[in-house]
XYZ file of C-alpha atoms in Angstrom:
640
model
C 0.129 0.000 0.105
C 1.613 3.285 -1.279
C 1.408 6.446 1.087
C -1.027 8.765 0.173
C 0.224 12.364 -0.550
C -2.809 14.402 1.219
C -0.256 17.527 1.185
C 0.026 17.781 -2.835
C -2.938 16.195 -4.039
C -5.414 18.531 -1.937
C -5.896 22.084 -1.529
C -5.799 23.969 2.245
C -9.783 23.788 2.595
C -9.964 20.215 1.333
C -6.719 19.012 3.673
C -7.938 20.546 6.610
C -11.591 18.555 6.440
C -9.720 15.353 5.592
C -7.474 15.699 8.553
C -10.491 17.008 10.688
C -10.439 15.346 14.400
C -12.545 12.465 15.644
C -16.031 13.609 16.713
C -18.863 15.242 14.886
C -17.672 17.214 11.337
C -19.745 18.871 8.877
C -18.286 19.752 5.707
C -19.959 22.333 3.475
C -19.069 21.628 0.405
C -20.078 24.384 -2.360
C -20.611 23.636 -6.007
C -17.707 22.676 -8.188
C -15.278 22.314 -4.985
C -14.089 18.855 -5.088
C -16.525 17.308 -2.593
C -16.398 13.699 -3.892
C -12.619 14.181 -3.890
C -12.680 15.204 -0.142
C -14.758 12.274 1.014
C -12.781 9.781 -0.753
C -9.534 11.063 0.758
C -11.156 11.123 4.223
C -11.982 7.376 3.729
C -8.008 6.816 2.710
C -7.200 9.235 5.842
C -8.774 7.000 8.426
C -7.539 4.146 6.497
C -3.847 4.949 6.978
C -4.418 5.681 10.458
C -5.270 2.165 11.188
C -8.969 2.476 11.070
C -10.255 -1.046 10.068
C -12.457 -0.286 6.515
C -14.801 -2.683 8.090
C -15.723 -0.563 10.869
C -16.362 2.770 8.436
C -19.852 2.989 7.083
C -20.484 5.142 4.127
C -23.861 6.224 3.066
C -24.525 7.958 -0.271
C -27.573 8.525 -2.200
C -27.191 6.086 -5.305
C -25.125 3.103 -5.755
C -22.937 4.791 -8.763
C -21.469 7.345 -5.966
C -20.810 4.814 -3.716
C -18.826 2.439 -5.959
C -17.148 5.983 -7.396
C -15.999 6.749 -3.922
C -14.738 3.251 -3.179
C -12.848 2.804 -6.660
C -10.826 6.060 -5.855
C -10.536 4.880 -2.392
C -8.822 1.585 -3.751
C -6.668 3.347 -6.037
C -5.297 5.374 -3.216
C -4.955 2.709 -0.432
C -5.323 -0.451 -2.268
C -7.314 -3.322 -1.642
C -8.160 -3.217 2.033
C -10.627 -0.952 1.572
C -13.208 -3.458 0.098
C -14.300 -4.258 3.471
C -15.821 -0.886 3.925
C -19.443 -0.456 4.385
C -20.667 1.632 1.574
C -23.842 2.008 -0.210
C -27.183 3.594 -0.335
C -29.355 4.086 2.891
C -31.911 1.383 1.551
C -28.745 -0.619 0.628
C -27.337 -0.728 4.310
C -30.799 -0.840 6.008
C -31.744 -4.060 3.938
C -28.027 -5.526 5.052
C -29.239 -5.393 8.706
C -32.353 -6.114 8.013
C -31.690 -9.355 6.676
C -29.606 -10.496 9.559
C -32.671 -9.450 12.239
C -35.574 -9.260 10.264
C -37.358 -11.819 12.498
C -37.019 -9.029 15.797
C -39.831 -7.164 13.631
C -41.626 -10.340 12.829
C -40.535 -10.828 9.485
C -38.712 -13.784 7.793
C -35.097 -13.288 7.187
C -36.191 -14.230 3.560
C -38.479 -11.660 2.845
C -39.180 -10.196 -0.794
C -38.250 -6.550 -1.460
C -41.010 -5.505 -3.972
C -40.308 -3.531 -7.261
C -42.297 -0.572 -8.008
C -44.575 -2.850 -10.353
C -45.158 -5.447 -7.103
C -46.076 -2.409 -5.251
C -48.657 -1.103 -7.874
C -50.287 -4.848 -7.880
C -50.695 -4.849 -3.813
C -52.134 -1.511 -3.635
C -54.682 -2.139 -6.933
C -55.584 -5.532 -4.974
C -56.106 -3.536 -1.665
C -58.287 -0.709 -3.582
C -60.319 -4.054 -5.290
C -61.017 -5.720 -1.963
C -62.333 -2.083 -0.915
C -64.620 -1.890 -4.058
C -62.811 1.107 -5.292
C -61.685 0.150 -8.818
C -64.020 1.640 -11.600
C -64.918 4.403 -9.295
C -63.157 8.228 -9.007
C -60.599 6.946 -7.113
C -56.419 7.385 -7.605
C -54.483 4.997 -9.406
C -51.571 3.087 -7.578
C -48.798 5.009 -8.756
C -50.717 8.601 -7.254
C -51.380 6.595 -4.163
C -47.784 5.180 -3.718
C -46.665 8.695 -4.362
C -48.715 9.805 -1.264
C -47.737 6.886 0.781
C -43.970 7.686 0.132
C -44.362 11.283 1.159
C -46.074 10.459 4.315
C -43.052 8.237 5.065
C -40.132 10.376 4.052
C -41.924 13.143 6.287
C -43.067 10.675 9.104
C -46.581 12.374 8.603
C -49.779 10.878 8.452
C -51.177 9.784 5.493
C -54.691 11.931 5.690
C -52.558 15.146 6.113
C -50.415 14.476 2.721
C -53.223 12.967 0.876
C -55.211 16.093 2.004
C -52.451 18.630 0.370
C -52.054 16.362 -2.818
C -55.728 15.405 -3.536
C -57.934 17.252 -1.324
C -58.801 19.929 -4.076
C -60.761 17.094 -6.007
C -63.603 14.446 -5.825
C -61.956 12.092 -3.915
C -62.809 10.326 -0.637
C -59.345 10.959 1.369
C -60.874 8.353 3.874
C -60.655 5.661 1.219
C -57.047 6.381 0.658
C -56.204 5.618 4.368
C -57.910 2.603 4.116
C -55.918 1.399 0.994
C -53.164 2.176 2.922
C -53.916 -0.009 5.664
C -54.825 -2.875 3.738
C -51.778 -2.701 1.780
C -49.749 -2.895 4.456
C -51.466 -5.759 5.659
C -50.934 -7.602 2.567
C -47.547 -6.926 2.628
C -46.697 -8.567 5.980
C -49.013 -11.646 5.267
C -46.626 -12.031 2.134
C -43.796 -11.394 4.148
C -42.330 -8.491 1.547
C -41.319 -4.962 1.847
C -41.277 -1.824 -0.332
C -38.568 0.288 -0.649
C -39.754 2.618 1.777
C -40.217 -0.126 4.632
C -36.669 -0.475 4.342
C -36.029 2.858 5.960
C -38.935 2.701 8.111
C -38.140 -0.720 9.603
C -34.506 0.149 9.576
C -35.497 2.713 11.921
C -37.602 0.978 13.533
C -35.177 -2.072 14.429
C -32.671 0.766 16.067
C -35.335 2.326 18.285
C -37.294 -0.952 19.416
C -34.146 -3.363 20.023
C -31.667 -1.504 21.695
C -29.484 -4.385 21.756
C -29.266 -4.535 18.240
C -28.431 -0.825 17.818
C -25.720 -1.127 20.534
C -24.222 -4.033 18.048
C -23.853 -1.845 15.182
C -22.770 1.265 17.253
C -19.932 -0.993 18.513
C -19.171 -1.801 15.049
C -18.880 1.450 13.136
C -16.029 3.787 14.517
C -16.508 6.008 11.747
C -19.561 7.209 10.003
C -19.436 9.149 6.543
C -22.714 10.586 4.813
C -22.341 12.285 1.398
C -25.381 14.833 0.036
C -26.473 15.206 3.935
C -28.892 18.199 2.621
C -30.979 15.496 0.648
C -31.735 13.318 3.939
C -35.202 12.833 4.881
C -36.159 12.668 8.414
C -36.309 8.678 8.764
C -32.674 8.845 7.096
C -31.551 11.700 9.340
C -33.148 9.897 12.464
C -31.617 6.400 11.667
C -27.903 8.053 11.301
C -28.509 10.128 14.261
C -29.258 6.368 16.282
C -26.219 5.112 14.840
C -23.826 7.893 15.647
C -25.059 9.025 19.351
C -22.537 7.006 21.420
C -19.243 7.592 19.304
C -20.072 10.637 17.819
C -17.682 9.967 14.925
C -20.114 11.170 12.121
C -19.077 13.423 9.442
C -21.785 14.813 6.790
C -21.098 16.572 3.566
C -23.129 18.494 1.788
C -24.408 22.191 0.743
C -27.237 23.615 2.056
C -27.205 26.086 -0.874
C -28.135 22.794 -2.980
C -31.199 21.822 -0.976
C -33.726 21.335 -3.899
C -35.610 18.234 -3.141
C -38.110 19.157 -0.571
C -40.953 18.031 -2.684
C -39.920 14.602 -2.813
C -39.537 14.649 0.936
C -36.067 15.865 1.710
C -35.587 18.141 4.798
C -32.487 20.371 4.324
C -33.081 21.847 7.743
C -30.879 18.335 8.797
C -27.666 20.474 7.571
C -28.633 23.317 8.934
C -29.594 21.769 12.621
C -26.314 19.605 12.498
C -24.208 22.061 14.787
C -26.951 22.288 17.337
C -27.906 18.646 17.441
C -24.090 17.822 17.720
C -22.757 20.369 20.207
C -18.834 20.598 19.460
C -18.897 20.164 15.988
C -16.279 20.990 13.654
C -17.204 22.985 10.459
C -15.180 23.049 7.537
C -16.132 25.215 4.130
C -14.970 24.252 0.817
C -15.517 27.551 -1.363
C -12.750 27.033 -4.035
C -14.243 25.803 -7.147
C -12.583 24.506 -9.891
C -15.329 24.587 -12.442
C -16.859 27.967 -13.618
C -15.073 31.369 -14.375
C -15.182 34.245 -11.820
C -18.200 35.736 -13.529
C -20.761 32.982 -13.117
C -19.678 32.463 -9.605
C -20.175 36.206 -8.728
C -23.957 36.052 -10.229
C -24.429 32.492 -8.103
C -23.084 34.526 -4.919
C -25.337 37.606 -5.265
C -28.334 35.333 -5.804
C -27.759 32.978 -2.999
C -26.722 35.587 -0.392
C -30.433 36.829 -0.485
C -31.303 33.515 1.608
C -31.461 34.455 5.217
C -31.281 30.515 6.665
C -28.005 29.156 5.436
C -24.452 28.793 5.882
C -23.225 31.738 4.345
C -20.331 31.136 1.879
C -18.645 32.305 -0.820
C -17.257 30.439 -4.131
C -14.001 31.460 -5.859
C -12.875 30.825 -8.741
C -9.566 29.329 -9.589
C -9.927 30.143 -13.342
C -9.050 33.720 -14.888
C -11.698 35.780 -15.535
C -13.494 35.873 -18.906
C -16.804 37.728 -20.240
C -19.629 38.189 -17.729
C -22.789 36.369 -17.679
C -25.459 37.626 -20.366
C -28.694 38.915 -19.583
C -31.031 38.662 -22.511
C -34.096 40.863 -22.303
C -36.693 39.221 -24.662
C -40.521 39.867 -26.246
C -42.000 36.229 -25.528
C -41.094 32.662 -25.722
C -40.749 32.605 -29.501
C -38.166 35.334 -29.425
C -36.383 33.682 -26.594
C -36.222 30.312 -28.846
C -35.264 32.235 -31.677
C -32.464 33.866 -30.043
C -31.248 30.624 -28.762
C -31.449 28.668 -31.848
C -29.118 31.909 -33.355
C -26.673 31.408 -30.393
C -26.471 27.899 -31.029
C -25.248 28.651 -34.469
C -22.638 31.361 -33.512
C -21.209 29.131 -30.609
C -20.934 26.161 -33.207
C -19.439 28.425 -35.640
C -17.016 29.443 -32.761
C -15.991 26.180 -32.489
C -18.169 24.632 -29.597
C -20.028 21.370 -29.972
C -23.502 20.945 -29.370
C -22.622 18.653 -26.662
C -21.390 21.328 -24.934
C -24.590 22.981 -24.618
C -27.362 22.877 -22.345
C -30.674 24.773 -21.876
C -32.247 24.584 -18.182
C -35.508 25.128 -17.058
C -37.355 25.358 -14.035
C -40.844 23.414 -15.615
C -41.285 21.269 -18.673
C -43.680 23.558 -20.740
C -41.079 26.220 -20.300
C -39.354 24.871 -23.090
C -42.123 24.000 -25.725
C -41.427 27.246 -27.716
C -37.798 26.041 -28.436
C -38.329 22.303 -29.105
C -40.665 23.553 -31.660
C -38.056 25.729 -33.057
C -35.165 23.494 -32.765
C -37.397 20.665 -34.658
C -38.040 23.129 -37.381
C -34.385 24.470 -37.979
C -32.934 20.500 -37.365
C -30.668 21.237 -34.829
C -30.482 17.775 -33.133
C -31.520 18.134 -29.281
C -31.793 15.706 -26.498
C -34.236 15.760 -23.549
C -32.742 14.690 -20.340
C -35.839 15.660 -18.646
C -38.198 13.338 -20.250
C -40.092 12.920 -23.517
C -40.643 15.899 -26.052
C -43.558 17.684 -25.445
C -46.175 16.563 -27.744
C -44.931 12.784 -27.179
C -46.061 13.113 -23.374
C -48.915 10.812 -22.254
C -51.321 13.846 -21.032
C -50.723 15.671 -24.020
C -51.439 13.030 -26.373
C -54.515 12.018 -24.498
C -55.938 15.684 -24.895
C -55.020 16.136 -28.524
C -56.758 12.374 -29.408
C -60.058 13.708 -28.909
C -59.084 16.754 -31.690
C -57.805 14.235 -33.851
C -60.713 12.053 -33.841
C -63.051 15.215 -34.057
C -61.119 15.973 -37.349
C -61.052 12.235 -38.828
C -64.133 10.198 -37.534
C -62.140 6.962 -38.739
C -58.931 7.501 -36.854
C -59.110 4.274 -34.834
C -55.846 5.070 -32.942
C -57.505 8.198 -31.638
C -60.923 6.503 -30.690
C -58.833 3.908 -28.769
C -56.881 6.521 -26.950
C -59.624 8.322 -26.039
C -62.221 5.275 -24.971
C -59.385 3.715 -22.914
C -59.239 6.524 -20.522
C -62.963 5.893 -19.329
C -63.361 3.161 -16.491
C -63.322 -0.544 -17.405
C -62.732 0.176 -20.967
C -59.637 -1.713 -22.497
C -58.405 -2.873 -25.866
C -60.930 -5.178 -26.159
C -63.837 -3.205 -25.540
C -62.706 -0.963 -27.488
C -62.155 -3.266 -30.637
C -65.825 -4.643 -29.993
C -67.062 -0.912 -29.958
C -65.238 0.476 -32.989
C -66.628 -2.760 -34.828
C -69.858 -2.162 -33.872
C -69.612 1.691 -34.809
C -68.507 0.507 -37.909
C -64.854 1.455 -37.761
C -66.521 5.554 -37.348
C -67.408 7.680 -34.869
C -68.280 11.577 -35.614
C -68.396 13.172 -32.478
C -70.582 15.900 -33.887
C -73.508 13.228 -34.680
C -75.976 12.802 -31.465
C -76.904 9.633 -32.615
C -73.636 8.171 -32.927
C -72.338 9.278 -29.654
C -75.755 7.844 -28.156
C -74.724 4.610 -30.021
C -71.376 4.533 -28.138
C -72.718 5.492 -25.048
C -75.150 2.045 -25.325
C -72.159 0.124 -25.856
C -69.613 1.567 -22.922
C -69.627 -0.512 -19.676
C -71.945 1.028 -17.056
C -68.960 2.217 -15.032
C -67.943 4.145 -17.994
C -71.395 5.754 -18.728
C -71.444 8.592 -16.221
C -67.811 9.956 -17.276
C -69.014 9.748 -20.830
C -71.814 11.817 -20.418
C -69.728 14.182 -18.648
C -68.216 15.049 -21.952
C -71.874 16.040 -23.532
C -70.661 19.682 -22.755
C -67.460 19.512 -24.534
C -69.400 17.752 -27.533
C -71.625 21.177 -27.896
C -68.583 23.221 -28.525
C -66.914 20.875 -31.248
C -66.686 23.601 -33.636
C -64.533 26.196 -31.294
C -61.074 27.062 -31.649
C -59.095 23.591 -30.796
C -57.726 25.550 -27.266
C -61.558 26.103 -26.294
C -62.263 22.450 -26.984
C -58.878 21.000 -25.048
C -59.813 23.575 -21.990
C -63.543 22.335 -21.825
C -62.416 18.734 -21.916
C -59.830 18.909 -19.186
C -62.296 20.968 -17.114
C -65.430 18.435 -17.728
C -62.951 14.880 -17.351
C -59.309 15.183 -18.050
C -58.596 17.100 -14.726
C -60.207 14.462 -12.373
C -58.501 11.801 -14.593
C -55.215 13.234 -14.453
C -54.925 13.504 -10.675
C -56.029 9.960 -10.289
C -53.532 8.834 -12.661
C -50.465 10.619 -12.472
C -48.072 10.994 -9.465
C -46.875 14.775 -11.165
C -50.509 15.892 -11.862
C -49.569 19.653 -11.224
C -46.669 19.368 -13.805
C -48.958 17.920 -16.344
C -51.679 20.310 -15.685
C -49.369 23.285 -16.119
C -48.442 21.418 -19.599
C -52.244 21.179 -20.633
C -52.455 24.672 -19.725
C -49.845 25.546 -21.945
C -51.061 23.652 -24.719
C -54.298 25.247 -24.443
C -52.268 28.566 -24.974
C -49.974 27.158 -27.672
C -53.499 26.107 -29.784
C -54.185 30.045 -29.842
C -52.061 30.633 -32.693
C -53.691 28.450 -35.155
C -56.980 29.078 -36.963
C -58.056 25.987 -36.638
C -57.907 22.506 -35.414
C -57.071 20.999 -38.796
C -53.881 23.717 -38.699
C -52.745 22.483 -35.269
C -52.763 18.854 -36.354
C -51.054 19.562 -39.019
C -48.145 21.497 -37.504
C -48.073 18.654 -34.764
C -47.803 16.020 -37.424
C -44.964 17.800 -39.050
C -43.003 18.453 -36.015
C -43.235 15.096 -34.970
C -42.028 13.712 -38.148
C -38.962 16.128 -38.160
C -38.288 15.246 -34.337
C -38.291 11.238 -35.501
C -35.526 12.555 -38.524
C -33.644 14.260 -35.770
C -33.196 10.709 -33.907
C -32.422 8.965 -36.410
C -28.893 7.402 -35.925
C -26.117 9.184 -38.233
C -22.561 8.438 -38.595
C -22.246 12.771 -39.064
C -25.141 13.184 -36.368
C -23.365 12.112 -32.828
C -24.027 15.704 -31.145
C -27.175 17.073 -29.680
C -28.075 20.123 -27.432
C -28.998 19.133 -24.110
C -32.434 20.427 -22.502
C -33.283 19.494 -18.994
C -35.175 20.500 -16.024
C -32.674 22.338 -13.195
C -33.515 19.220 -10.701
C -32.054 16.656 -13.392
C -29.114 18.660 -14.132
C -27.741 18.852 -10.393
C -24.427 17.126 -10.342
C -23.502 17.900 -13.878
C -21.971 20.724 -15.706
C -21.686 22.014 -19.381
C -19.177 24.469 -20.743
C -22.326 26.859 -22.168
C -25.696 27.039 -19.959
C -28.931 28.686 -21.093
C -31.851 29.417 -18.404
C -35.218 29.843 -19.595
C -37.873 32.126 -18.755
C -36.063 34.287 -15.692
C -39.706 36.160 -15.072
C -41.671 36.352 -11.916
C -44.276 33.885 -12.005
C -42.298 31.577 -14.229
C -38.895 31.178 -12.126
C -39.577 31.561 -9.399
C -43.047 29.743 -10.202
C -46.243 31.351 -9.626
C -47.273 28.011 -7.388
C -44.114 28.677 -5.020
C -44.848 32.241 -4.664
C -48.313 31.450 -3.982
C -47.948 29.038 -1.163
C -46.241 31.066 1.721
C -44.250 33.765 -0.298
C -41.270 31.886 0.482
C -38.710 31.750 -2.114
C -35.794 30.601 -0.604
C -35.937 26.880 -2.473
C -36.565 28.758 -5.836
C -33.321 30.640 -4.850
C -31.322 27.505 -3.966
C -32.529 26.130 -7.465
C -31.302 28.925 -9.568
C -28.240 28.633 -7.704
C -28.135 25.266 -9.119
C -28.620 26.229 -12.385
C -26.378 29.043 -12.557
C -23.630 26.950 -11.305
C -23.827 24.029 -14.284
C -21.919 26.297 -16.197
C -18.311 26.190 -16.534
C -17.066 29.087 -19.379
C -20.791 31.286 -20.796
C -23.723 31.751 -18.796
C -27.031 33.095 -20.848
C -30.296 34.250 -18.378
C -33.076 34.807 -20.705
C -35.829 37.186 -19.519
C -38.999 37.157 -21.606
C -41.664 39.811 -20.749
C -44.710 38.510 -22.329
C -46.855 35.587 -22.403
C -49.590 34.365 -24.154
C -53.124 34.724 -22.181
C -56.366 32.318 -22.432
C -58.261 35.591 -24.059
C -55.454 35.892 -26.174
C -54.079 39.107 -25.130
C -50.445 38.838 -23.625
C -49.792 38.677 -20.120
C -47.183 40.793 -18.870
C -44.475 39.002 -16.430
C -41.886 40.921 -14.609
C -38.366 40.030 -14.755
C -37.264 37.396 -12.071
C -36.453 38.706 -8.863
C -33.263 36.615 -9.151
C -31.764 38.911 -12.225
C -33.478 42.559 -10.876
C -31.678 41.942 -7.254
C -28.292 41.349 -9.110
C -25.834 43.869 -9.397
C -25.785 45.560 -12.807
C -21.687 45.170 -12.965
C -22.241 41.518 -12.914
C -23.498 41.099 -16.399
C -23.819 42.016 -19.685
C -26.901 43.110 -20.933
C -28.786 42.444 -24.688
C -31.892 43.949 -25.090
C -34.247 42.706 -27.874
C -37.688 43.979 -26.139
C -38.212 47.734 -25.844
């Protein structure tokens, strides 16, 4: 085993953190400051001090992160590190539960349910309570509610009220399904993913002797991305570390952006008070970005009062400052970015060097359409292209069938949204209708109603108010369809209902640029075909611009970053502002977005957005832009 040269391999901040004394240690690792390197060298430091790797526990949020750190540590100190306990919270809890499952009434051969298994059991529970075929959430929605309740240690009823309370759903039934689901899991000697954490904590709380055994085993505990832990994960770690207190956590409160899935960044803020005598180290030397980008990030995040204050310092030489681009609307934003991409390519940039980041998926609609028309290859990290998404295709199926009564595909897509209607039922109804359904023909609609399963007839009747305006503008038809039927369907079907609801609102606004339903559908068909051409493999087309939500870009970096729709109400989002007026998580999200950029950063600020009455709605520039000292940025104004 070769001796590691810590002094030459690490900067002063990293070295101090790696050599931290025993006891509680908090490493605040700002973006691009070498967090993974520091944690890896801490492992090597412990091993070189004579700590048996089998008595070190390293907790991460992905198996990939654990493997990367262990491989790096192995490269530093050799194969001896192989005995280290390293992996995700779920992996480690499972490892302990396999040994002590009987203490909680499980067999050691318990099954871990995957998502599909969990869906099946929840569906069986709902069926046992005679809830299938009624207005009731589908398994994915229920599992999302149950998972959030688990991660926050909150009552299911309170989470169900937050997520589903505005719709026609019996929340007590949601609770009853959860109770029956839990019963079915126990009967099957099975745990789902959340149960691994819940039961891991129960094991420690209910069996002090077992906890004492693991407290004795682990001399040192290290936790990565600590700002992303939830209540249960933090409590589980606290239980393990309470006696020796040799707990080192690494994270960045500035990057706590996952509260919507149960993470509680207050865990990292409260760490020093929960562990008196904590040694605190800050990593502020950034190796990623040029100084101008860091100046913008520092200026924005300084507006958050509840945080560990720190300032990113660049190691790279200064270049031109970030650009604030003031634009008329989403269309002009798209034109600007397409033009800038062409200029970047002419200057020698690869398309792979460029990412467009956005707060919400629908923010990139105009850009997706323009890139397809201009045949600029792009890939979407955050999911499918706008018009390929299930909820958008569902809404458009009504228009397609309206335009072409013989469209069997659209008939099947539309009718299978209704209770108890599957493919076979659709085939029979389509045949009975003679392979044609003219939605404007009341007699044809009545015939279809008589063919529908009883459970679907009331929902079909709800659409009669839509059928009365079929000759209206396409946006008005979709809007009425969503209000009369699809909104309830969406909240019962999709675990990310709010995002899909925003997309549908944007679809309605987008259709207003077309004079007729036929024009709208023709444009969609054209763009879909262009998308398909762009995705065909080609020897000379290996590059693509990346489009991504900011949440999915965390941890990644690109030379050139564009951030879309920096307008108050869009980013920060109106929903985040309306809840309680607290913009702190939105501000952290902006910080994450800006610090993805290495060389160039473009902040796009459209002023107008289409409104439902056809007029334009004004959006003031994002507070994250207006609060910025003017000297930190350049400006281009395409909107007067």
